[in-house]
Amino acid sequence: AQKITQTQPGMFVQEKEAVTLDCTYDTSDPSYGLFWYKQPSSGEMIFLIYQGSYDQQNATEGRYSLNFQKARKSANLVISASQLGDSAMYFCAMREGGTNDYKLSFGAGTTVTVRA
Amino acid sequence: DAGVIQSPRHEVTEMGQEVTLRCKPISGHNSLFWYRQTMMRGLELLIYFNNNVPIDDSGMPEDRFSAKMPNASFSTLKIQPSEPRDSAVYFCASSSGLAGRADTQYFGPGTRLTVL
């Protein structure tokens, strides 16, 4: 079974608008961490934001925020005030606890295109 | 601070040749990861080192692949002999090995390998 599901293969957003990227996860481990990475066309993987399963508040990093709904097992990324430079592929990833707690499970990614 | 450094950034080689990819992790990080990214399979973990010791190499495709980490600041991934199906982007990532957000994996720029 897929541990991370990103159902939106591609999205278009107008510059200066907000965009929400969906991510649902599957785990029975009470301890886990959720990550979002950005991969622009140049290819590098850039860490954006982290949410721990025990964190009481939703994570925020500048224009990025994570809408964490634990009961629904969703960790959606919200990008506010989109910029042309936000055009990229975005990956959601999860690290579970236990003996394999170093492993990241990645989703298939969502391509975001920001229009001027 | 310098991020994860990988070399070369691009490699084009012919089938049967030996390929060596290099990685310098972030200073102070004690966990190192090699990933492969393809359109078909997404991001795959090839091997994980902790304190220079290989912990999990279950993702290494076959005996043609080998990885070493002779010291805390250097790792290599070698493919010998290379085949066209090895064409992919290979990422090196490192993390601190601490808990929670502090254990975020930071990726290098990747090496785009093309085997003709």
JSON list of C-alpha atoms in Angstrom, two decimals:
[
{"chain": "A", "resi": 1, "resn": "ALA", "atom": "CA", "xyz": [0.00, 0.00, 0.00]},
{"chain": "A", "resi": 2, "resn": "GLN", "atom": "CA", "xyz": [1.12, 3.51, -0.73]},
{"chain": "A", "resi": 3, "resn": "LYS", "atom": "CA", "xyz": [2.31, 5.31, 2.34]},
{"chain": "A", "resi": 4, "resn": "ILE", "atom": "CA", "xyz": [2.09, 8.74, 0.78]},
{"chain": "A", "resi": 5, "resn": "THR", "atom": "CA", "xyz": [-0.56, 9.71, -1.74]},
{"chain": "A", "resi": 6, "resn": "GLN", "atom": "CA", "xyz": [-0.50, 12.90, -3.76]},
{"chain": "A", "resi": 7, "resn": "THR", "atom": "CA", "xyz": [-3.57, 12.89, -5.95]},
{"chain": "A", "resi": 8, "resn": "GLN", "atom": "CA", "xyz": [-2.88, 16.04, -7.97]},
{"chain": "A", "resi": 9, "resn": "PRO", "atom": "CA", "xyz": [-0.36, 15.34, -10.72]},
{"chain": "A", "resi": 10, "resn": "GLY", "atom": "CA", "xyz": [-0.42, 18.96, -11.90]},
{"chain": "A", "resi": 11, "resn": "MET", "atom": "CA", "xyz": [-1.86, 22.31, -10.94]},
{"chain": "A", "resi": 12, "resn": "PHE", "atom": "CA", "xyz": [-1.98, 25.80, -12.34]},
{"chain": "A", "resi": 13, "resn": "VAL", "atom": "CA", "xyz": [-2.13, 28.85, -10.08]},
{"chain": "A", "resi": 14, "resn": "GLN", "atom": "CA", "xyz": [-2.23, 32.55, -10.79]},
{"chain": "A", "resi": 15, "resn": "GLU", "atom": "CA", "xyz": [0.62, 34.65, -9.48]},
{"chain": "A", "resi": 16, "resn": "LYS", "atom": "CA", "xyz": [-0.08, 36.13, -6.03]},
{"chain": "A", "resi": 17, "resn": "GLU", "atom": "CA", "xyz": [-2.80, 33.59, -5.30]},
{"chain": "A", "resi": 18, "resn": "ALA", "atom": "CA", "xyz": [-2.59, 30.80, -2.74]},
{"chain": "A", "resi": 19, "resn": "VAL", "atom": "CA", "xyz": [-2.40, 27.14, -3.71]},
{"chain": "A", "resi": 20, "resn": "THR", "atom": "CA", "xyz": [-3.00, 24.01, -1.66]},
{"chain": "A", "resi": 21, "resn": "LEU", "atom": "CA", "xyz": [-1.22, 20.77, -2.46]},
{"chain": "A", "resi": 22, "resn": "ASP", "atom": "CA", "xyz": [-2.84, 17.63, -1.11]},
{"chain": "A", "resi": 23, "resn": "CYS", "atom": "CA", "xyz": [-1.03, 14.87, 0.73]},
{"chain": "A", "resi": 24, "resn": "THR", "atom": "CA", "xyz": [-2.49, 11.93, 2.60]},
{"chain": "A", "resi": 25, "resn": "TYR", "atom": "CA", "xyz": [-0.46, 9.35, 4.44]},
{"chain": "A", "resi": 26, "resn": "ASP", "atom": "CA", "xyz": [-0.88, 5.92, 5.86]},
{"chain": "A", "resi": 27, "resn": "THR", "atom": "CA", "xyz": [0.80, 4.72, 9.01]},
{"chain": "A", "resi": 28, "resn": "SER", "atom": "CA", "xyz": [-0.07, 2.92, 12.21]},
{"chain": "A", "resi": 29, "resn": "ASP", "atom": "CA", "xyz": [2.96, 4.33, 14.00]},
{"chain": "A", "resi": 30, "resn": "PRO", "atom": "CA", "xyz": [2.05, 7.05, 16.52]},
{"chain": "A", "resi": 31, "resn": "SER", "atom": "CA", "xyz": [5.40, 8.74, 15.98]},
{"chain": "A", "resi": 32, "resn": "TYR", "atom": "CA", "xyz": [6.16, 10.08, 12.53]},
{"chain": "A", "resi": 33, "resn": "GLY", "atom": "CA", "xyz": [7.34, 13.16, 10.71]},
{"chain": "A", "resi": 34, "resn": "LEU", "atom": "CA", "xyz": [6.03, 14.72, 7.54]},
{"chain": "A", "resi": 35, "resn": "PHE", "atom": "CA", "xyz": [8.16, 16.70, 5.09]},
{"chain": "A", "resi": 36, "resn": "TRP", "atom": "CA", "xyz": [7.62, 18.71, 1.97]},
{"chain": "A", "resi": 37, "resn": "TYR", "atom": "CA", "xyz": [10.32, 19.16, -0.64]},
{"chain": "A", "resi": 38, "resn": "LYS", "atom": "CA", "xyz": [10.42, 21.35, -3.74]},
{"chain": "A", "resi": 39, "resn": "GLN", "atom": "CA", "xyz": [12.13, 20.25, -6.93]},
{"chain": "A", "resi": 40, "resn": "PRO", "atom": "CA", "xyz": [12.46, 23.02, -9.52]},
{"chain": "A", "resi": 41, "resn": "SER", "atom": "CA", "xyz": [13.33, 22.30, -13.13]},
{"chain": "A", "resi": 42, "resn": "SER", "atom": "CA", "xyz": [17.00, 22.64, -12.27]},
{"chain": "A", "resi": 43, "resn": "GLY", "atom": "CA", "xyz": [16.62, 19.35, -10.39]},
{"chain": "A", "resi": 44, "resn": "GLU", "atom": "CA", "xyz": [17.72, 19.94, -6.83]},
{"chain": "A", "resi": 45, "resn": "MET", "atom": "CA", "xyz": [15.54, 18.80, -3.91]},
{"chain": "A", "resi": 46, "resn": "ILE", "atom": "CA", "xyz": [14.88, 21.66, -1.52]},
{"chain": "A", "resi": 47, "resn": "PHE", "atom": "CA", "xyz": [13.49, 21.07, 1.97]},
{"chain": "A", "resi": 48, "resn": "LEU", "atom": "CA", "xyz": [10.53, 23.32, 2.71]},
{"chain": "A", "resi": 49, "resn": "ILE", "atom": "CA", "xyz": [8.74, 22.39, 5.90]},
{"chain": "A", "resi": 50, "resn": "TYR", "atom": "CA", "xyz": [8.42, 19.73, 8.60]},
{"chain": "A", "resi": 51, "resn": "GLN", "atom": "CA", "xyz": [5.54, 18.60, 10.80]},
{"chain": "A", "resi": 52, "resn": "GLY", "atom": "CA", "xyz": [5.94, 16.14, 13.66]},
{"chain": "A", "resi": 53, "resn": "SER", "atom": "CA", "xyz": [3.06, 13.89, 14.62]},
{"chain": "A", "resi": 54, "resn": "TYR", "atom": "CA", "xyz": [3.08, 15.23, 18.16]},
{"chain": "A", "resi": 55, "resn": "ASP", "atom": "CA", "xyz": [3.30, 18.87, 17.19]},
{"chain": "A", "resi": 56, "resn": "GLN", "atom": "CA", "xyz": [0.30, 20.76, 18.51]},
{"chain": "A", "resi": 57, "resn": "GLN", "atom": "CA", "xyz": [0.43, 23.54, 15.99]},
{"chain": "A", "resi": 58, "resn": "ASN", "atom": "CA", "xyz": [0.58, 23.54, 12.23]},
{"chain": "A", "resi": 59, "resn": "ALA", "atom": "CA", "xyz": [4.06, 24.23, 10.91]},
{"chain": "A", "resi": 60, "resn": "THR", "atom": "CA", "xyz": [4.81, 27.45, 9.07]},
{"chain": "A", "resi": 61, "resn": "GLU", "atom": "CA", "xyz": [7.92, 28.60, 7.21]},
{"chain": "A", "resi": 62, "resn": "GLY", "atom": "CA", "xyz": [7.53, 31.96, 5.53]},
{"chain": "A", "resi": 63, "resn": "ARG", "atom": "CA", "xyz": [4.98, 31.59, 2.73]},
{"chain": "A", "resi": 64, "resn": "TYR", "atom": "CA", "xyz": [4.67, 27.86, 3.35]},
{"chain": "A", "resi": 65, "resn": "SER", "atom": "CA", "xyz": [2.30, 26.39, 5.87]},
{"chain": "A", "resi": 66, "resn": "LEU", "atom": "CA", "xyz": [1.21, 22.87, 6.54]},
{"chain": "A", "resi": 67, "resn": "ASN", "atom": "CA", "xyz": [-2.44, 22.09, 7.16]},
{"chain": "A", "resi": 68, "resn": "PHE", "atom": "CA", "xyz": [-2.05, 19.07, 9.41]},
{"chain": "A", "resi": 69, "resn": "GLN", "atom": "CA", "xyz": [-5.22, 17.08, 10.06]},
{"chain": "A", "resi": 70, "resn": "LYS", "atom": "CA", "xyz": [-4.09, 14.10, 12.08]},
{"chain": "A", "resi": 71, "resn": "ALA", "atom": "CA", "xyz": [-7.43, 12.30, 12.27]},
{"chain": "A", "resi": 72, "resn": "ARG", "atom": "CA", "xyz": [-7.79, 12.48, 8.51]},
{"chain": "A", "resi": 73, "resn": "LYS", "atom": "CA", "xyz": [-4.12, 11.63, 7.98]},
{"chain": "A", "resi": 74, "resn": "SER", "atom": "CA", "xyz": [-3.59, 14.57, 5.74]},
{"chain": "A", "resi": 75, "resn": "ALA", "atom": "CA", "xyz": [-0.72, 17.05, 5.56]},
{"chain": "A", "resi": 76, "resn": "ASN", "atom": "CA", "xyz": [-1.54, 19.58, 2.86]},
{"chain": "A", "resi": 77, "resn": "LEU", "atom": "CA", "xyz": [0.98, 22.22, 1.88]},
{"chain": "A", "resi": 78, "resn": "VAL", "atom": "CA", "xyz": [-0.31, 25.75, 1.43]},
{"chain": "A", "resi": 79, "resn": "ILE", "atom": "CA", "xyz": [1.77, 28.22, -0.54]},
{"chain": "A", "resi": 80, "resn": "SER", "atom": "CA", "xyz": [0.55, 31.76, -0.07]},
{"chain": "A", "resi": 81, "resn": "ALA", "atom": "CA", "xyz": [1.09, 34.64, -2.50]},
{"chain": "A", "resi": 82, "resn": "SER", "atom": "CA", "xyz": [2.46, 32.41, -5.27]},
{"chain": "A", "resi": 83, "resn": "GLN", "atom": "CA", "xyz": [5.46, 33.64, -7.21]},
{"chain": "A", "resi": 84, "resn": "LEU", "atom": "CA", "xyz": [6.76, 32.58, -10.61]},
{"chain": "A", "resi": 85, "resn": "GLY", "atom": "CA", "xyz": [9.69, 30.97, -8.84]},
{"chain": "A", "resi": 86, "resn": "ASP", "atom": "CA", "xyz": [7.30, 28.60, -7.08]},
{"chain": "A", "resi": 87, "resn": "SER", "atom": "CA", "xyz": [6.81, 26.69, -10.33]},
{"chain": "A", "resi": 88, "resn": "ALA", "atom": "CA", "xyz": [8.24, 23.27, -9.51]},
{"chain": "A", "resi": 89, "resn": "MET", "atom": "CA", "xyz": [7.45, 19.71, -8.53]},
{"chain": "A", "resi": 90, "resn": "TYR", "atom": "CA", "xyz": [6.49, 19.31, -4.87]},
{"chain": "A", "resi": 91, "resn": "PHE", "atom": "CA", "xyz": [6.96, 16.09, -2.94]},
{"chain": "A", "resi": 92, "resn": "CYS", "atom": "CA", "xyz": [5.36, 15.05, 0.32]},
{"chain": "A", "resi": 93, "resn": "ALA", "atom": "CA", "xyz": [7.35, 12.55, 2.39]},
{"chain": "A", "resi": 94, "resn": "MET", "atom": "CA", "xyz": [6.96, 10.71, 5.67]},
{"chain": "A", "resi": 95, "resn": "ARG", "atom": "CA", "xyz": [9.39, 9.22, 8.13]},
{"chain": "A", "resi": 96, "resn": "GLU", "atom": "CA", "xyz": [7.96, 6.73, 10.60]},
{"chain": "A", "resi": 97, "resn": "GLY", "atom": "CA", "xyz": [9.35, 5.71, 13.95]},
{"chain": "A", "resi": 98, "resn": "GLY", "atom": "CA", "xyz": [10.72, 2.32, 14.81]},
{"chain": "A", "resi": 99, "resn": "THR", "atom": "CA", "xyz": [13.83, 0.55, 13.60]},
{"chain": "A", "resi": 100, "resn": "ASN", "atom": "CA", "xyz": [13.55, 1.96, 10.08]},
{"chain": "A", "resi": 101, "resn": "ASP", "atom": "CA", "xyz": [13.10, 5.49, 11.31]},
{"chain": "A", "resi": 102, "resn": "TYR", "atom": "CA", "xyz": [15.64, 6.82, 8.85]},
{"chain": "A", "resi": 103, "resn": "LYS", "atom": "CA", "xyz": [13.55, 5.93, 5.79]},
{"chain": "A", "resi": 104, "resn": "LEU", "atom": "CA", "xyz": [11.60, 8.55, 3.92]},
{"chain": "A", "resi": 105, "resn": "SER", "atom": "CA", "xyz": [8.58, 7.44, 1.92]},
{"chain": "A", "resi": 106, "resn": "PHE", "atom": "CA", "xyz": [7.90, 9.86, -0.93]},
{"chain": "A", "resi": 107, "resn": "GLY", "atom": "CA", "xyz": [4.72, 10.60, -2.81]},
{"chain": "A", "resi": 108, "resn": "ALA", "atom": "CA", "xyz": [4.62, 10.79, -6.59]},
{"chain": "A", "resi": 109, "resn": "GLY", "atom": "CA", "xyz": [4.73, 14.56, -6.53]},
{"chain": "A", "resi": 110, "resn": "THR", "atom": "CA", "xyz": [2.59, 17.45, -7.76]},
{"chain": "A", "resi": 111, "resn": "THR", "atom": "CA", "xyz": [3.72, 19.80, -10.49]},
{"chain": "A", "resi": 112, "resn": "VAL", "atom": "CA", "xyz": [2.80, 23.42, -9.85]},
{"chain": "A", "resi": 113, "resn": "THR", "atom": "CA", "xyz": [2.87, 25.99, -12.63]},
{"chain": "A", "resi": 114, "resn": "VAL", "atom": "CA", "xyz": [2.48, 29.62, -11.61]},
{"chain": "A", "resi": 115, "resn": "ARG", "atom": "CA", "xyz": [1.01, 31.86, -14.30]},
{"chain": "A", "resi": 116, "resn": "ALA", "atom": "CA", "xyz": [1.79, 35.57, -14.56]},
{"chain": "B", "resi": 1, "resn": "ASP", "atom": "CA", "xyz": [27.29, 26.78, 5.49]},
{"chain": "B", "resi": 2, "resn": "ALA", "atom": "CA", "xyz": [27.89, 24.62, 2.49]},
{"chain": "B", "resi": 3, "resn": "GLY", "atom": "CA", "xyz": [25.17, 22.15, 1.65]},
{"chain": "B", "resi": 4, "resn": "VAL", "atom": "CA", "xyz": [25.64, 18.64, 0.37]},
{"chain": "B", "resi": 5, "resn": "ILE", "atom": "CA", "xyz": [28.13, 18.63, -2.48]},
{"chain": "B", "resi": 6, "resn": "GLN", "atom": "CA", "xyz": [27.96, 16.14, -5.33]},
{"chain": "B", "resi": 7, "resn": "SER", "atom": "CA", "xyz": [30.18, 15.60, -8.31]},
{"chain": "B", "resi": 8, "resn": "PRO", "atom": "CA", "xyz": [30.00, 15.37, -11.19]},
{"chain": "B", "resi": 9, "resn": "ARG", "atom": "CA", "xyz": [26.74, 17.18, -11.89]},
{"chain": "B", "resi": 10, "resn": "HIS", "atom": "CA", "xyz": [26.39, 15.45, -15.24]},
{"chain": "B", "resi": 11, "resn": "GLU", "atom": "CA", "xyz": [27.93, 12.24, -16.48]},
{"chain": "B", "resi": 12, "resn": "VAL", "atom": "CA", "xyz": [27.56, 10.69, -19.90]},
{"chain": "B", "resi": 13, "resn": "THR", "atom": "CA", "xyz": [29.18, 7.34, -20.40]},
{"chain": "B", "resi": 14, "resn": "GLU", "atom": "CA", "xyz": [28.96, 4.29, -22.57]},
{"chain": "B", "resi": 15, "resn": "MET", "atom": "CA", "xyz": [27.53, 0.97, -21.56]},
{"chain": "B", "resi": 16, "resn": "GLY", "atom": "CA", "xyz": [30.07, -1.18, -19.79]},
{"chain": "B", "resi": 17, "resn": "GLN", "atom": "CA", "xyz": [32.10, 1.67, -18.39]},
{"chain": "B", "resi": 18, "resn": "GLU", "atom": "CA", "xyz": [32.67, 2.26, -14.69]},
{"chain": "B", "resi": 19, "resn": "VAL", "atom": "CA", "xyz": [30.97, 5.27, -13.16]},
{"chain": "B", "resi": 20, "resn": "THR", "atom": "CA", "xyz": [31.86, 6.84, -9.82]},
{"chain": "B", "resi": 21, "resn": "LEU", "atom": "CA", "xyz": [29.64, 9.41, -8.17]},
{"chain": "B", "resi": 22, "resn": "ARG", "atom": "CA", "xyz": [30.93, 11.44, -5.25]},
{"chain": "B", "resi": 23, "resn": "CYS", "atom": "CA", "xyz": [29.31, 13.10, -2.27]},
{"chain": "B", "resi": 24, "resn": "LYS", "atom": "CA", "xyz": [30.42, 15.36, 0.55]},
{"chain": "B", "resi": 25, "resn": "PRO", "atom": "CA", "xyz": [27.76, 15.57, 3.28]},
{"chain": "B", "resi": 26, "resn": "ILE", "atom": "CA", "xyz": [27.04, 18.59, 5.42]},
{"chain": "B", "resi": 27, "resn": "SER", "atom": "CA", "xyz": [29.68, 18.95, 8.10]},
{"chain": "B", "resi": 28, "resn": "GLY", "atom": "CA", "xyz": [28.54, 17.44, 11.38]},
{"chain": "B", "resi": 29, "resn": "HIS", "atom": "CA", "xyz": [25.91, 15.21, 9.83]},
{"chain": "B", "resi": 30, "resn": "ASN", "atom": "CA", "xyz": [26.36, 11.56, 10.66]},
{"chain": "B", "resi": 31, "resn": "SER", "atom": "CA", "xyz": [23.75, 10.03, 8.36]},
{"chain": "B", "resi": 32, "resn": "LEU", "atom": "CA", "xyz": [24.19, 9.78, 4.60]},
{"chain": "B", "resi": 33, "resn": "PHE", "atom": "CA", "xyz": [21.79, 8.52, 1.98]},
{"chain": "B", "resi": 34, "resn": "TRP", "atom": "CA", "xyz": [22.07, 7.71, -1.71]},
{"chain": "B", "resi": 35, "resn": "TYR", "atom": "CA", "xyz": [18.87, 7.94, -3.77]},
{"chain": "B", "resi": 36, "resn": "ARG", "atom": "CA", "xyz": [18.02, 7.34, -7.40]},
{"chain": "B", "resi": 37, "resn": "GLN", "atom": "CA", "xyz": [15.24, 9.22, -9.18]},
{"chain": "B", "resi": 38, "resn": "THR", "atom": "CA", "xyz": [13.59, 8.07, -12.40]},
{"chain": "B", "resi": 39, "resn": "MET", "atom": "CA", "xyz": [10.32, 8.96, -14.03]},
{"chain": "B", "resi": 40, "resn": "MET", "atom": "CA", "xyz": [9.07, 5.41, -13.73]},
{"chain": "B", "resi": 41, "resn": "ARG", "atom": "CA", "xyz": [10.02, 4.65, -10.13]},
{"chain": "B", "resi": 42, "resn": "GLY", "atom": "CA", "xyz": [10.28, 8.04, -8.50]},
{"chain": "B", "resi": 43, "resn": "LEU", "atom": "CA", "xyz": [12.76, 8.45, -5.65]},
{"chain": "B", "resi": 44, "resn": "GLU", "atom": "CA", "xyz": [14.30, 5.23, -4.38]},
{"chain": "B", "resi": 45, "resn": "LEU", "atom": "CA", "xyz": [16.62, 4.86, -1.43]},
{"chain": "B", "resi": 46, "resn": "LEU", "atom": "CA", "xyz": [19.67, 2.90, -2.49]},
{"chain": "B", "resi": 47, "resn": "ILE", "atom": "CA", "xyz": [21.77, 2.84, 0.65]},
{"chain": "B", "resi": 48, "resn": "TYR", "atom": "CA", "xyz": [21.96, 4.44, 4.09]},
{"chain": "B", "resi": 49, "resn": "PHE", "atom": "CA", "xyz": [25.11, 5.05, 6.15]},
{"chain": "B", "resi": 50, "resn": "ASN", "atom": "CA", "xyz": [25.25, 5.98, 9.79]},
{"chain": "B", "resi": 51, "resn": "ASN", "atom": "CA", "xyz": [28.58, 7.05, 11.26]},
{"chain": "B", "resi": 52, "resn": "ASN", "atom": "CA", "xyz": [30.26, 5.83, 8.06]},
{"chain": "B", "resi": 53, "resn": "VAL", "atom": "CA", "xyz": [28.81, 2.32, 8.42]},
{"chain": "B", "resi": 54, "resn": "PRO", "atom": "CA", "xyz": [26.35, 0.95, 5.85]},
{"chain": "B", "resi": 55, "resn": "ILE", "atom": "CA", "xyz": [23.14, 0.20, 7.72]},
{"chain": "B", "resi": 56, "resn": "ASP", "atom": "CA", "xyz": [20.71, -0.59, 4.94]},
{"chain": "B", "resi": 57, "resn": "ASP", "atom": "CA", "xyz": [21.73, -1.45, 1.40]},
{"chain": "B", "resi": 58, "resn": "SER", "atom": "CA", "xyz": [18.54, -3.29, 0.52]},
{"chain": "B", "resi": 59, "resn": "GLY", "atom": "CA", "xyz": [17.77, -0.75, -2.17]},
{"chain": "B", "resi": 60, "resn": "MET", "atom": "CA", "xyz": [20.96, -1.33, -4.13]},
{"chain": "B", "resi": 61, "resn": "PRO", "atom": "CA", "xyz": [19.71, -2.80, -7.40]},
{"chain": "B", "resi": 62, "resn": "GLU", "atom": "CA", "xyz": [22.36, -5.44, -7.95]},
{"chain": "B", "resi": 63, "resn": "ASP", "atom": "CA", "xyz": [25.99, -6.31, -7.51]},
{"chain": "B", "resi": 64, "resn": "ARG", "atom": "CA", "xyz": [27.01, -3.81, -10.14]},
{"chain": "B", "resi": 65, "resn": "PHE", "atom": "CA", "xyz": [26.31, -1.10, -7.57]},
{"chain": "B", "resi": 66, "resn": "SER", "atom": "CA", "xyz": [28.58, -0.46, -4.62]},
{"chain": "B", "resi": 67, "resn": "ALA", "atom": "CA", "xyz": [28.92, 2.38, -2.14]},
{"chain": "B", "resi": 68, "resn": "LYS", "atom": "CA", "xyz": [31.58, 3.35, 0.33]},
{"chain": "B", "resi": 69, "resn": "MET", "atom": "CA", "xyz": [32.02, 5.93, 3.02]},
{"chain": "B", "resi": 70, "resn": "PRO", "atom": "CA", "xyz": [35.68, 5.94, 4.05]},
{"chain": "B", "resi": 71, "resn": "ASN", "atom": "CA", "xyz": [35.25, 8.92, 6.36]},
{"chain": "B", "resi": 72, "resn": "ALA", "atom": "CA", "xyz": [32.64, 11.31, 7.67]},
{"chain": "B", "resi": 73, "resn": "SER", "atom": "CA", "xyz": [33.10, 13.78, 4.85]},
{"chain": "B", "resi": 74, "resn": "PHE", "atom": "CA", "xyz": [33.13, 11.62, 1.75]},
{"chain": "B", "resi": 75, "resn": "SER", "atom": "CA", "xyz": [31.12, 8.90, 0.08]},
{"chain": "B", "resi": 76, "resn": "THR", "atom": "CA", "xyz": [31.14, 7.27, -3.33]},
{"chain": "B", "resi": 77, "resn": "LEU", "atom": "CA", "xyz": [28.59, 5.34, -5.34]},
{"chain": "B", "resi": 78, "resn": "LYS", "atom": "CA", "xyz": [30.11, 3.17, -8.04]},
{"chain": "B", "resi": 79, "resn": "ILE", "atom": "CA", "xyz": [28.43, 1.40, -10.91]},
{"chain": "B", "resi": 80, "resn": "GLN", "atom": "CA", "xyz": [30.51, -1.20, -12.71]},
{"chain": "B", "resi": 81, "resn": "PRO", "atom": "CA", "xyz": [29.69, -2.06, -15.43]},
{"chain": "B", "resi": 82, "resn": "SER", "atom": "CA", "xyz": [27.10, 0.58, -16.24]},
{"chain": "B", "resi": 83, "resn": "GLU", "atom": "CA", "xyz": [24.01, -0.18, -18.31]},
{"chain": "B", "resi": 84, "resn": "PRO", "atom": "CA", "xyz": [21.52, 2.11, -20.10]},
{"chain": "B", "resi": 85, "resn": "ARG", "atom": "CA", "xyz": [18.85, 1.31, -17.50]},
{"chain": "B", "resi": 86, "resn": "ASP", "atom": "CA", "xyz": [21.06, 2.95, -14.87]},
{"chain": "B", "resi": 87, "resn": "SER", "atom": "CA", "xyz": [20.37, 6.32, -16.47]},
{"chain": "B", "resi": 88, "resn": "ALA", "atom": "CA", "xyz": [18.79, 8.44, -13.74]},
{"chain": "B", "resi": 89, "resn": "VAL", "atom": "CA", "xyz": [19.45, 11.30, -11.36]},
{"chain": "B", "resi": 90, "resn": "TYR", "atom": "CA", "xyz": [21.39, 10.16, -8.33]},
{"chain": "B", "resi": 91, "resn": "PHE", "atom": "CA", "xyz": [21.03, 12.18, -5.16]},
{"chain": "B", "resi": 92, "resn": "CYS", "atom": "CA", "xyz": [23.08, 12.17, -2.03]},
{"chain": "B", "resi": 93, "resn": "ALA", "atom": "CA", "xyz": [21.45, 13.44, 1.16]},
{"chain": "B", "resi": 94, "resn": "SER", "atom": "CA", "xyz": [22.64, 13.87, 4.71]},
{"chain": "B", "resi": 95, "resn": "SER", "atom": "CA", "xyz": [21.02, 14.41, 8.09]},
{"chain": "B", "resi": 96, "resn": "SER", "atom": "CA", "xyz": [22.11, 14.99, 11.64]},
{"chain": "B", "resi": 97, "resn": "GLY", "atom": "CA", "xyz": [20.73, 11.75, 12.99]},
{"chain": "B", "resi": 98, "resn": "LEU", "atom": "CA", "xyz": [18.97, 13.59, 15.78]},
{"chain": "B", "resi": 99, "resn": "ALA", "atom": "CA", "xyz": [15.24, 13.42, 16.45]},
{"chain": "B", "resi": 100, "resn": "GLY", "atom": "CA", "xyz": [12.34, 15.20, 14.86]},
{"chain": "B", "resi": 101, "resn": "ARG", "atom": "CA", "xyz": [12.86, 18.16, 12.59]},
{"chain": "B", "resi": 102, "resn": "ALA", "atom": "CA", "xyz": [16.57, 18.08, 13.31]},
{"chain": "B", "resi": 103, "resn": "ASP", "atom": "CA", "xyz": [16.75, 14.84, 11.38]},
{"chain": "B", "resi": 104, "resn": "THR", "atom": "CA", "xyz": [15.67, 16.44, 8.13]},
{"chain": "B", "resi": 105, "resn": "GLN", "atom": "CA", "xyz": [17.45, 15.05, 5.12]},
{"chain": "B", "resi": 106, "resn": "TYR", "atom": "CA", "xyz": [19.16, 17.71, 3.03]},
{"chain": "B", "resi": 107, "resn": "PHE", "atom": "CA", "xyz": [19.79, 16.79, -0.57]},
{"chain": "B", "resi": 108, "resn": "GLY", "atom": "CA", "xyz": [22.66, 17.56, -2.84]},
{"chain": "B", "resi": 109, "resn": "PRO", "atom": "CA", "xyz": [22.11, 18.94, -6.35]},
{"chain": "B", "resi": 110, "resn": "GLY", "atom": "CA", "xyz": [22.19, 15.46, -7.86]},
{"chain": "B", "resi": 111, "resn": "THR", "atom": "CA", "xyz": [24.20, 13.81, -10.61]},
{"chain": "B", "resi": 112, "resn": "ARG", "atom": "CA", "xyz": [22.40, 13.26, -13.88]},
{"chain": "B", "resi": 113, "resn": "LEU", "atom": "CA", "xyz": [23.77, 10.03, -15.31]},
{"chain": "B", "resi": 114, "resn": "THR", "atom": "CA", "xyz": [23.24, 9.03, -18.91]},
{"chain": "B", "resi": 115, "resn": "VAL", "atom": "CA", "xyz": [24.48, 5.63, -20.05]},
{"chain": "B", "resi": 116, "resn": "LEU", "atom": "CA", "xyz": [24.51, 5.24, -23.81]}
]
